[in-house]
Amino acid sequence: IVVLCLTQISYGQEKDNSLKYGLEFFPLVIPFKIYSAQFVYGFSNIDYFIVGFTYLNNYYPNKKDAIGQFHSPTIPIGYRRYLWNNLNIEGQLWPAYNFYYDFNEQRYYNGFDLVGSIRFGYKIDFKIKHLPFYANFQLEYLIGLYKGNKPENFDDVDTKFPIFPAFSIGYNW
């Protein structure tokens, strides 16, 4: 809702929407055992619908000091709006069924999680052998909306510093 309210102004921008489909990958999160790709559909010159798949298989809080591990498939859905040229704002909801393994108790805690994401960024278009690619550099703010079944030693890292860089490489057609 915040993203929709903030983006009612497009500053008279006209974007070329001849390439209305995109497929994005997030290569910088792979070392953290987060695998993510999303499909992007432009339903107007400045409005885009997003649906993807993400799998988190990372350690909590990190591999060296791990007390547990996430196994969390999610299907993020979102909306991106271009404000001016390639400057964009995006909102996503990440519903996930989280299988959290606690190393101390040696058991799984299963539960539903819902995380909200607001991203501000800039897209850079480029071509490789005449094929249209792009890179989208964003700052992401995460909001835990609902936390399912978690062990007592689970502490949300997101509450300490919920702003992260997000970088995607995409292909348009």
mmCIF file of N, CA and C in Angstrom, residues 51-150:
data_model
loop_
_atom_site.group_PDB
_atom_site.id
_atom_site.type_symbol
_atom_site.label_atom_id
_atom_site.label_comp_id
_atom_site.label_asym_id
_atom_site.label_seq_id
_atom_site.Cartn_x
_atom_site.Cartn_y
_atom_site.Cartn_z
ATOM 1 N N VAL A 51 6.538 -11.948 -10.075
ATOM 2 C CA VAL A 51 6.322 -13.206 -9.356
ATOM 3 C C VAL A 51 7.607 -14.025 -9.513
ATOM 4 N N GLY A 52 7.992 -14.702 -8.457
ATOM 5 C CA GLY A 52 9.251 -15.427 -8.526
ATOM 6 C C GLY A 52 9.267 -16.656 -7.645
ATOM 7 N N PHE A 53 10.464 -17.210 -7.522
ATOM 8 C CA PHE A 53 10.708 -18.319 -6.609
ATOM 9 C C PHE A 53 12.040 -18.069 -5.920
ATOM 10 N N THR A 54 12.046 -18.223 -4.617
ATOM 11 C CA THR A 54 13.260 -18.063 -3.825
ATOM 12 C C THR A 54 13.354 -19.227 -2.854
ATOM 13 N N TYR A 55 14.561 -19.725 -2.686
ATOM 14 C CA TYR A 55 14.802 -20.782 -1.711
ATOM 15 C C TYR A 55 15.948 -20.345 -0.811
ATOM 16 N N LEU A 56 15.661 -20.223 0.478
ATOM 17 C CA LEU A 56 16.683 -19.885 1.461
ATOM 18 C C LEU A 56 17.157 -21.180 2.111
ATOM 19 N N ASN A 57 18.446 -21.395 2.100
ATOM 20 C CA ASN A 57 19.038 -22.583 2.699
ATOM 21 C C ASN A 57 20.249 -22.142 3.518
ATOM 22 N N ASN A 58 20.130 -20.982 4.151
ATOM 23 C CA ASN A 58 21.277 -20.403 4.822
ATOM 24 C C ASN A 58 21.291 -20.722 6.317
ATOM 25 N N TYR A 59 22.465 -20.492 6.906
ATOM 26 C CA TYR A 59 22.672 -20.738 8.330
ATOM 27 C C TYR A 59 22.305 -19.508 9.137
ATOM 28 N N TYR A 60 21.880 -19.737 10.381
ATOM 29 C CA TYR A 60 21.519 -18.627 11.247
ATOM 30 C C TYR A 60 22.428 -18.600 12.467
ATOM 31 N N PRO A 61 23.049 -17.518 12.875
ATOM 32 C CA PRO A 61 23.094 -16.227 12.184
ATOM 33 C C PRO A 61 24.111 -16.215 11.048
ATOM 34 N N ASN A 62 25.106 -17.109 11.069
ATOM 35 C CA ASN A 62 26.056 -17.265 9.973
ATOM 36 C C ASN A 62 26.639 -18.673 10.086
ATOM 37 N N LYS A 63 27.381 -19.106 9.085
ATOM 38 C CA LYS A 63 27.865 -20.492 9.075
ATOM 39 C C LYS A 63 28.822 -20.765 10.231
ATOM 40 N N LYS A 64 29.683 -19.817 10.555
ATOM 41 C CA LYS A 64 30.680 -20.016 11.613
ATOM 42 C C LYS A 64 30.029 -20.182 12.991
ATOM 43 N N ASP A 65 29.043 -19.370 13.308
ATOM 44 C CA ASP A 65 28.402 -19.372 14.620
ATOM 45 C C ASP A 65 26.987 -19.952 14.567
ATOM 46 N N ALA A 66 26.735 -20.834 13.642
ATOM 47 C CA ALA A 66 25.368 -21.286 13.380
ATOM 48 C C ALA A 66 24.745 -22.005 14.573
ATOM 49 N N ILE A 67 23.514 -21.631 14.865
ATOM 50 C CA ILE A 67 22.688 -22.345 15.841
ATOM 51 C C ILE A 67 21.520 -23.035 15.133
ATOM 52 N N GLY A 68 21.400 -22.764 13.836
ATOM 53 C CA GLY A 68 20.325 -23.376 13.066
ATOM 54 C C GLY A 68 20.466 -23.077 11.591
ATOM 55 N N GLN A 69 19.554 -23.671 10.825
ATOM 56 C CA GLN A 69 19.589 -23.490 9.374
ATOM 57 C C GLN A 69 18.173 -23.383 8.830
ATOM 58 N N PHE A 70 17.990 -22.436 7.894
ATOM 59 C CA PHE A 70 16.715 -22.267 7.208
ATOM 60 C C PHE A 70 16.624 -23.232 6.027
ATOM 61 N N HIS A 71 15.437 -23.729 5.793
ATOM 62 C CA HIS A 71 15.062 -24.420 4.559
ATOM 63 C C HIS A 71 13.716 -23.809 4.218
ATOM 64 N N SER A 72 13.734 -22.769 3.386
ATOM 65 C CA SER A 72 12.538 -21.950 3.247
ATOM 66 C C SER A 72 12.223 -21.636 1.785
ATOM 67 N N PRO A 73 11.319 -22.398 1.159
ATOM 68 C CA PRO A 73 10.860 -22.025 -0.178
ATOM 69 C C PRO A 73 9.812 -20.916 -0.074
ATOM 70 N N THR A 74 9.875 -19.969 -1.007
ATOM 71 C CA THR A 74 8.903 -18.872 -1.013
ATOM 72 C C THR A 74 8.597 -18.459 -2.450
ATOM 73 N N ILE A 75 7.424 -17.906 -2.635
ATOM 74 C CA ILE A 75 7.011 -17.388 -3.940
ATOM 75 C C ILE A 75 6.720 -15.899 -3.768
ATOM 76 N N PRO A 76 7.743 -15.048 -3.969
ATOM 77 C CA PRO A 76 7.511 -13.614 -3.820
ATOM 78 C C PRO A 76 6.614 -13.073 -4.934
ATOM 79 N N ILE A 77 5.721 -12.169 -4.554
ATOM 80 C CA ILE A 77 4.898 -11.464 -5.528
ATOM 81 C C ILE A 77 5.047 -9.973 -5.264
ATOM 82 N N GLY A 78 5.048 -9.175 -6.326
ATOM 83 C CA GLY A 78 5.275 -7.759 -6.097
ATOM 84 C C GLY A 78 4.851 -6.872 -7.254
ATOM 85 N N TYR A 79 5.144 -5.613 -7.056
ATOM 86 C CA TYR A 79 4.798 -4.556 -7.995
ATOM 87 C C TYR A 79 5.980 -3.584 -8.059
ATOM 88 N N ARG A 80 6.392 -3.242 -9.284
ATOM 89 C CA ARG A 80 7.473 -2.272 -9.493
ATOM 90 C C ARG A 80 6.928 -1.125 -10.331
ATOM 91 N N ARG A 81 7.302 0.079 -9.938
ATOM 92 C CA ARG A 81 6.902 1.264 -10.699
ATOM 93 C C ARG A 81 8.133 2.106 -10.975
ATOM 94 N N TYR A 82 8.252 2.549 -12.222
ATOM 95 C CA TYR A 82 9.348 3.432 -12.604
ATOM 96 C C TYR A 82 8.898 4.866 -12.385
ATOM 97 N N LEU A 83 9.666 5.584 -11.581
ATOM 98 C CA LEU A 83 9.305 6.952 -11.217
ATOM 99 C C LEU A 83 9.826 7.967 -12.223
ATOM 100 N N TRP A 84 11.072 7.789 -12.647
ATOM 101 C CA TRP A 84 11.711 8.712 -13.572
ATOM 102 C C TRP A 84 12.844 7.976 -14.245
ATOM 103 N N ASN A 85 12.860 7.980 -15.569
ATOM 104 C CA ASN A 85 13.818 7.176 -16.331
ATOM 105 C C ASN A 85 13.820 5.755 -15.778
ATOM 106 N N ASN A 86 14.946 5.273 -15.281
ATOM 107 C CA ASN A 86 14.999 3.907 -14.757
ATOM 108 C C ASN A 86 15.025 3.846 -13.235
ATOM 109 N N LEU A 87 14.722 4.958 -12.581
ATOM 110 C CA LEU A 87 14.602 4.992 -11.123
ATOM 111 C C LEU A 87 13.295 4.299 -10.743
ATOM 112 N N ASN A 88 13.380 3.314 -9.834
ATOM 113 C CA ASN A 88 12.190 2.525 -9.534
ATOM 114 C C ASN A 88 11.978 2.315 -8.045
ATOM 115 N N ILE A 89 10.734 2.016 -7.712
ATOM 116 C CA ILE A 89 10.331 1.629 -6.365
ATOM 117 C C ILE A 89 9.546 0.338 -6.514
ATOM 118 N N GLU A 90 9.714 -0.542 -5.539
ATOM 119 C CA GLU A 90 9.123 -1.869 -5.652
ATOM 120 C C GLU A 90 8.647 -2.334 -4.284
ATOM 121 N N GLY A 91 7.537 -3.012 -4.260
ATOM 122 C CA GLY A 91 7.035 -3.641 -3.048
ATOM 123 C C GLY A 91 6.799 -5.111 -3.308
ATOM 124 N N GLN A 92 7.198 -5.961 -2.357
ATOM 125 C CA GLN A 92 6.993 -7.397 -2.509
ATOM 126 C C GLN A 92 6.487 -7.999 -1.209
ATOM 127 N N LEU A 93 5.723 -9.066 -1.337
ATOM 128 C CA LEU A 93 5.353 -9.918 -0.214
ATOM 129 C C LEU A 93 5.995 -11.278 -0.447
ATOM 130 N N TRP A 94 6.603 -11.814 0.602
ATOM 131 C CA TRP A 94 7.278 -13.101 0.520
ATOM 132 C C TRP A 94 6.602 -14.102 1.454
ATOM 133 N N PRO A 95 5.557 -14.799 1.005
ATOM 134 C CA PRO A 95 4.986 -15.860 1.830
ATOM 135 C C PRO A 95 5.882 -17.099 1.740
ATOM 136 N N ALA A 96 6.186 -17.694 2.878
ATOM 137 C CA ALA A 96 7.105 -18.838 2.887
ATOM 138 C C ALA A 96 6.674 -19.862 3.921
ATOM 139 N N TYR A 97 6.893 -21.124 3.583
ATOM 140 C CA TYR A 97 6.772 -22.168 4.591
ATOM 141 C C TYR A 97 8.196 -22.506 5.004
ATOM 142 N N ASN A 98 8.531 -22.201 6.243
ATOM 143 C CA ASN A 98 9.909 -22.288 6.707
ATOM 144 C C ASN A 98 10.117 -23.560 7.526
ATOM 145 N N PHE A 99 11.088 -24.356 7.091
ATOM 146 C CA PHE A 99 11.548 -25.508 7.862
ATOM 147 C C PHE A 99 12.850 -25.068 8.530
ATOM 148 N N TYR A 100 12.788 -24.649 9.782
ATOM 149 C CA TYR A 100 13.971 -24.156 10.482
ATOM 150 C C TYR A 100 14.527 -25.281 11.342
ATOM 151 N N TYR A 101 15.804 -25.637 11.124
ATOM 152 C CA TYR A 101 16.435 -26.708 11.891
ATOM 153 C C TYR A 101 17.285 -26.100 12.995
ATOM 154 N N ASP A 102 16.977 -26.465 14.232
ATOM 155 C CA ASP A 102 17.711 -25.995 15.403
ATOM 156 C C ASP A 102 18.814 -27.007 15.709
ATOM 157 N N PHE A 103 20.079 -26.588 15.629
ATOM 158 C CA PHE A 103 21.203 -27.490 15.864
ATOM 159 C C PHE A 103 21.287 -27.935 17.324
ATOM 160 N N ASN A 104 20.935 -27.082 18.263
ATOM 161 C CA ASN A 104 21.005 -27.426 19.682
ATOM 162 C C ASN A 104 19.992 -28.510 20.048
ATOM 163 N N GLU A 105 18.757 -28.334 19.605
ATOM 164 C CA GLU A 105 17.706 -29.297 19.942
ATOM 165 C C GLU A 105 17.633 -30.452 18.950
ATOM 166 N N GLN A 106 18.337 -30.319 17.825
ATOM 167 C CA GLN A 106 18.342 -31.308 16.748
ATOM 168 C C GLN A 106 16.921 -31.677 16.321
ATOM 169 N N ARG A 107 16.143 -30.621 16.011
ATOM 170 C CA ARG A 107 14.791 -30.836 15.532
ATOM 171 C C ARG A 107 14.364 -29.689 14.619
ATOM 172 N N TYR A 108 13.366 -29.967 13.808
ATOM 173 C CA TYR A 108 12.812 -28.968 12.902
ATOM 174 C C TYR A 108 11.657 -28.229 13.560
ATOM 175 N N TYR A 109 11.596 -26.936 13.286
ATOM 176 C CA TYR A 109 10.455 -26.104 13.633
ATOM 177 C C TYR A 109 9.844 -25.667 12.313
ATOM 178 N N ASN A 110 8.641 -26.094 12.049
ATOM 179 C CA ASN A 110 7.972 -25.778 10.794
ATOM 180 C C ASN A 110 6.936 -24.694 11.023
ATOM 181 N N GLY A 111 6.851 -23.749 10.094
ATOM 182 C CA GLY A 111 5.852 -22.705 10.237
ATOM 183 C C GLY A 111 5.813 -21.774 9.042
ATOM 184 N N PHE A 112 4.717 -21.047 8.942
ATOM 185 C CA PHE A 112 4.507 -20.079 7.876
ATOM 186 C C PHE A 112 5.103 -18.730 8.275
ATOM 187 N N ASP A 113 5.813 -18.088 7.363
ATOM 188 C CA ASP A 113 6.360 -16.746 7.563
ATOM 189 C C ASP A 113 5.860 -15.845 6.445
ATOM 190 N N LEU A 114 5.722 -14.561 6.749
ATOM 191 C CA LEU A 114 5.383 -13.572 5.736
ATOM 192 C C LEU A 114 6.269 -12.362 5.951
ATOM 193 N N VAL A 115 7.040 -12.021 4.935
ATOM 194 C CA VAL A 115 7.965 -10.894 4.992
ATOM 195 C C VAL A 115 7.579 -9.906 3.901
ATOM 196 N N GLY A 116 7.599 -8.622 4.235
ATOM 197 C CA GLY A 116 7.375 -7.562 3.263
ATOM 198 C C GLY A 116 8.704 -6.928 2.889
ATOM 199 N N SER A 117 8.791 -6.442 1.679
ATOM 200 C CA SER A 117 10.019 -5.842 1.178
ATOM 201 C C SER A 117 9.672 -4.577 0.395
ATOM 202 N N ILE A 118 10.395 -3.503 0.681
ATOM 203 C CA ILE A 118 10.291 -2.276 -0.111
ATOM 204 C C ILE A 118 11.673 -2.000 -0.665
ATOM 205 N N ARG A 119 11.757 -1.786 -1.960
ATOM 206 C CA ARG A 119 13.048 -1.569 -2.628
ATOM 207 C C ARG A 119 13.016 -0.270 -3.427
ATOM 208 N N PHE A 120 14.115 0.452 -3.348
ATOM 209 C CA PHE A 120 14.345 1.636 -4.176
ATOM 210 C C PHE A 120 15.574 1.349 -5.017
ATOM 211 N N GLY A 121 15.517 1.628 -6.320
ATOM 212 C CA GLY A 121 16.668 1.280 -7.129
ATOM 213 C C GLY A 121 16.728 1.991 -8.458
ATOM 214 N N TYR A 122 17.750 1.591 -9.213
ATOM 215 C CA TYR A 122 17.971 2.133 -10.545
ATOM 216 C C TYR A 122 18.395 1.001 -11.466
ATOM 217 N N LYS A 123 17.768 0.946 -12.647
ATOM 218 C CA LYS A 123 18.039 -0.097 -13.638
ATOM 219 C C LYS A 123 18.945 0.453 -14.736
ATOM 220 N N ILE A 124 19.944 -0.333 -15.102
ATOM 221 C CA ILE A 124 20.850 0.029 -16.189
ATOM 222 C C ILE A 124 20.668 -0.991 -17.314
ATOM 223 N N ASP A 125 20.259 -0.517 -18.490
ATOM 224 C CA ASP A 125 20.064 -1.375 -19.655
ATOM 225 C C ASP A 125 21.381 -1.522 -20.410
ATOM 226 N N PHE A 126 21.632 -2.728 -20.937
ATOM 227 C CA PHE A 126 22.811 -2.961 -21.775
ATOM 228 C C PHE A 126 22.523 -4.140 -22.701
ATOM 229 N N LYS A 127 23.372 -4.308 -23.695
ATOM 230 C CA LYS A 127 23.192 -5.398 -24.655
ATOM 231 C C LYS A 127 24.440 -6.251 -24.716
ATOM 232 N N ILE A 128 24.219 -7.545 -24.879
ATOM 233 C CA ILE A 128 25.292 -8.505 -25.125
ATOM 234 C C ILE A 128 24.917 -9.224 -26.411
ATOM 235 N N LYS A 129 25.726 -9.034 -27.428
ATOM 236 C CA LYS A 129 25.446 -9.610 -28.755
ATOM 237 C C LYS A 129 24.035 -9.275 -29.216
ATOM 238 N N HIS A 130 23.649 -8.036 -29.082
ATOM 239 C CA HIS A 130 22.357 -7.490 -29.507
ATOM 240 C C HIS A 130 21.168 -8.000 -28.691
ATOM 241 N N LEU A 131 21.427 -8.709 -27.593
ATOM 242 C CA LEU A 131 20.342 -9.175 -26.730
ATOM 243 C C LEU A 131 20.156 -8.186 -25.578
ATOM 244 N N PRO A 132 18.909 -7.835 -25.243
ATOM 245 C CA PRO A 132 18.646 -6.810 -24.221
ATOM 246 C C PRO A 132 18.713 -7.359 -22.784
ATOM 247 N N PHE A 133 19.736 -6.944 -22.060
ATOM 248 C CA PHE A 133 19.899 -7.301 -20.658
ATOM 249 C C PHE A 133 19.810 -6.040 -19.812
ATOM 250 N N TYR A 134 19.737 -6.224 -18.504
ATOM 251 C CA TYR A 134 19.765 -5.090 -17.590
ATOM 252 C C TYR A 134 20.292 -5.531 -16.235
ATOM 253 N N ALA A 135 20.772 -4.545 -15.481
ATOM 254 C CA ALA A 135 21.171 -4.736 -14.092
ATOM 255 C C ALA A 135 20.336 -3.774 -13.260
ATOM 256 N N ASN A 136 19.791 -4.263 -12.171
ATOM 257 C CA ASN A 136 18.966 -3.427 -11.297
ATOM 258 C C ASN A 136 19.637 -3.379 -9.923
ATOM 259 N N PHE A 137 20.085 -2.201 -9.532
ATOM 260 C CA PHE A 137 20.731 -1.986 -8.240
ATOM 261 C C PHE A 137 19.696 -1.377 -7.309
ATOM 262 N N GLN A 138 19.436 -2.028 -6.159
ATOM 263 C CA GLN A 138 18.392 -1.567 -5.255
ATOM 264 C C GLN A 138 18.853 -1.627 -3.798
ATOM 265 N N LEU A 139 18.221 -0.791 -2.974
ATOM 266 C CA LEU A 139 18.312 -0.914 -1.521
ATOM 267 C C LEU A 139 16.992 -1.490 -1.058
ATOM 268 N N GLU A 140 17.057 -2.522 -0.237
ATOM 269 C CA GLU A 140 15.862 -3.245 0.185
ATOM 270 C C GLU A 140 15.654 -3.097 1.688
ATOM 271 N N TYR A 141 14.437 -2.784 2.061
ATOM 272 C CA TYR A 141 14.046 -2.690 3.467
ATOM 273 C C TYR A 141 13.080 -3.829 3.752
ATOM 274 N N LEU A 142 13.444 -4.704 4.700
ATOM 275 C CA LEU A 142 12.625 -5.869 5.018
ATOM 276 C C LEU A 142 11.781 -5.627 6.257
ATOM 277 N N ILE A 143 10.555 -6.126 6.211
ATOM 278 C CA ILE A 143 9.618 -5.991 7.322
ATOM 279 C C ILE A 143 9.036 -7.374 7.618
ATOM 280 N N GLY A 144 9.300 -7.903 8.799
ATOM 281 C CA GLY A 144 8.703 -9.174 9.200
ATOM 282 C C GLY A 144 7.245 -8.954 9.560
ATOM 283 N N LEU A 145 6.330 -9.479 8.765
ATOM 284 C CA LEU A 145 4.899 -9.272 8.995
ATOM 285 C C LEU A 145 4.279 -10.369 9.853
ATOM 286 N N TYR A 146 4.737 -11.603 9.649
ATOM 287 C CA TYR A 146 4.233 -12.706 10.448
ATOM 288 C C TYR A 146 5.332 -13.750 10.575
ATOM 289 N N LYS A 147 5.618 -14.155 11.796
ATOM 290 C CA LYS A 147 6.632 -15.177 12.048
ATOM 291 C C LYS A 147 5.939 -16.413 12.597
ATOM 292 N N GLY A 148 6.176 -17.523 11.938
ATOM 293 C CA GLY A 148 5.561 -18.773 12.371
ATOM 294 C C GLY A 148 6.316 -19.397 13.533
ATOM 295 N N ASN A 149 6.228 -20.676 13.636
ATOM 296 C CA ASN A 149 6.812 -21.455 14.720
ATOM 297 C C ASN A 149 8.345 -21.382 14.684
ATOM 298 N N LYS A 150 8.947 -20.754 15.686
ATOM 299 C CA LYS A 150 10.413 -20.640 15.760
ATOM 300 C C LYS A 150 10.866 -21.069 17.155
#
